[in-house]
mmCIF file of C-alpha atoms in Angstrom:
data_model
loop_
_atom_site.group_PDB
_atom_site.id
_atom_site.type_symbol
_atom_site.label_atom_id
_atom_site.label_comp_id
_atom_site.label_asym_id
_atom_site.label_seq_id
_atom_site.Cartn_x
_atom_site.Cartn_y
_atom_site.Cartn_z
ATOM 1 C CA MET A 1 57.410 -121.925 -46.451
ATOM 2 C CA ASN A 2 59.413 -119.811 -47.946
ATOM 3 C CA ARG A 3 62.443 -121.497 -50.318
ATOM 4 C CA THR A 4 64.630 -118.650 -50.989
ATOM 5 C CA PRO A 5 67.472 -119.644 -47.855
ATOM 6 C CA GLN A 6 67.695 -122.910 -49.983
ATOM 7 C CA LEU A 7 68.071 -121.080 -53.301
ATOM 8 C CA GLN A 8 70.960 -118.252 -51.860
ATOM 9 C CA ARG A 9 72.660 -121.231 -50.724
ATOM 10 C CA GLU A 10 72.295 -122.340 -54.558
ATOM 11 C CA GLY A 11 74.147 -118.361 -55.935
ATOM 12 C CA GLN A 12 70.839 -117.433 -56.916
ATOM 13 C CA ALA A 13 69.494 -114.026 -55.720
ATOM 14 C CA LEU A 14 65.271 -113.453 -55.776
ATOM 15 C CA TRP A 15 64.208 -110.401 -57.816
ATOM 16 C CA LEU A 16 60.874 -109.434 -58.714
ATOM 17 C CA ASP A 17 59.552 -108.580 -61.992
ATOM 18 C CA TYR A 18 56.484 -105.849 -60.702
ATOM 19 C CA ILE A 19 56.194 -102.649 -59.401
ATOM 20 C CA ARG A 20 53.071 -101.110 -57.833
ATOM 21 C CA ARG A 21 53.073 -97.419 -55.722
ATOM 22 C CA THR A 22 51.511 -99.712 -53.301
ATOM 23 C CA ILE A 23 54.125 -101.988 -52.119
ATOM 24 C CA LEU A 24 56.739 -99.065 -51.809
ATOM 25 C CA THR A 25 54.380 -97.220 -49.716
ATOM 26 C CA ASP A 26 52.132 -99.698 -47.797
ATOM 27 C CA GLY A 27 55.976 -101.516 -46.322
ATOM 28 C CA THR A 28 55.607 -104.394 -48.531
ATOM 29 C CA LEU A 29 58.596 -104.118 -50.336
ATOM 30 C CA GLN A 30 60.636 -103.288 -47.209
ATOM 31 C CA ARG A 31 59.332 -106.786 -46.002
ATOM 32 C CA LEU A 32 60.556 -109.167 -49.027
ATOM 33 C CA ILE A 33 63.402 -107.271 -48.544
ATOM 34 C CA GLU A 34 63.806 -108.008 -45.354
ATOM 35 C CA GLU A 35 61.831 -111.070 -44.515
ATOM 36 C CA ASP A 36 62.157 -113.020 -47.774
ATOM 37 C CA GLY A 37 65.397 -112.014 -48.771
ATOM 38 C CA LEU A 38 64.452 -110.186 -52.045
ATOM 39 C CA ARG A 39 67.963 -108.606 -53.706
ATOM 40 C CA GLY A 40 66.106 -106.601 -56.680
ATOM 41 C CA MET A 41 63.782 -105.636 -58.940
ATOM 42 C CA THR A 42 63.000 -104.952 -62.316
ATOM 43 C CA SER A 43 60.500 -104.568 -64.985
ATOM 44 C CA ASN A 44 60.010 -103.493 -68.129
ATOM 45 C CA PRO A 45 57.656 -101.171 -70.435
ATOM 46 C CA SER A 46 54.301 -103.172 -70.217
ATOM 47 C CA ILE A 47 54.468 -103.248 -66.469
ATOM 48 C CA PHE A 48 55.841 -100.092 -66.188
ATOM 49 C CA GLN A 49 52.763 -99.075 -68.655
ATOM 50 C CA GLU A 50 50.122 -100.785 -66.651
ATOM 51 C CA ALA A 51 51.165 -99.895 -62.974
ATOM 52 C CA ILE A 52 50.821 -96.253 -64.324
ATOM 53 C CA GLY A 53 48.111 -96.168 -66.446
ATOM 54 C CA GLU A 54 46.126 -98.994 -65.158
ATOM 55 C CA THR A 55 45.622 -97.794 -61.584
ATOM 56 C CA GLU A 56 44.664 -94.529 -60.265
ATOM 57 C CA GLU A 57 48.108 -94.087 -57.944
ATOM 58 C CA TYR A 58 49.897 -91.463 -59.573
ATOM 59 C CA ASP A 59 46.813 -89.655 -60.448
ATOM 60 C CA GLY A 60 47.530 -87.347 -58.387
ATOM 61 C CA ASP A 61 50.944 -86.733 -59.035
ATOM 62 C CA LEU A 62 50.600 -86.670 -62.656
ATOM 63 C CA LYS A 63 47.774 -83.773 -62.412
ATOM 64 C CA ALA A 64 49.806 -81.428 -60.178
ATOM 65 C CA LEU A 65 52.579 -81.982 -62.675
ATOM 66 C CA VAL A 66 50.649 -81.398 -65.480
ATOM 67 C CA GLU A 67 48.926 -78.005 -63.932
ATOM 68 C CA ALA A 68 52.192 -77.237 -62.944
ATOM 69 C CA ARG A 69 53.318 -76.334 -66.213
ATOM 70 C CA PRO A 70 53.413 -73.025 -67.536
#
């Protein structure tokens, strides 16, 4: 059961305290916004570090940046 409408009636906004590249690329974030009423996202240094440092999702882009440096 989606309780977001009840939260919105109470003047609350649903925020996501999480970040992963895949939620941007696979449509999950769009679905959360459109179907579940997500209104914002936040993160903190430990979540950001985990998203970048403990997955391989950014490895290709980071490697390209390093290789492009003069």
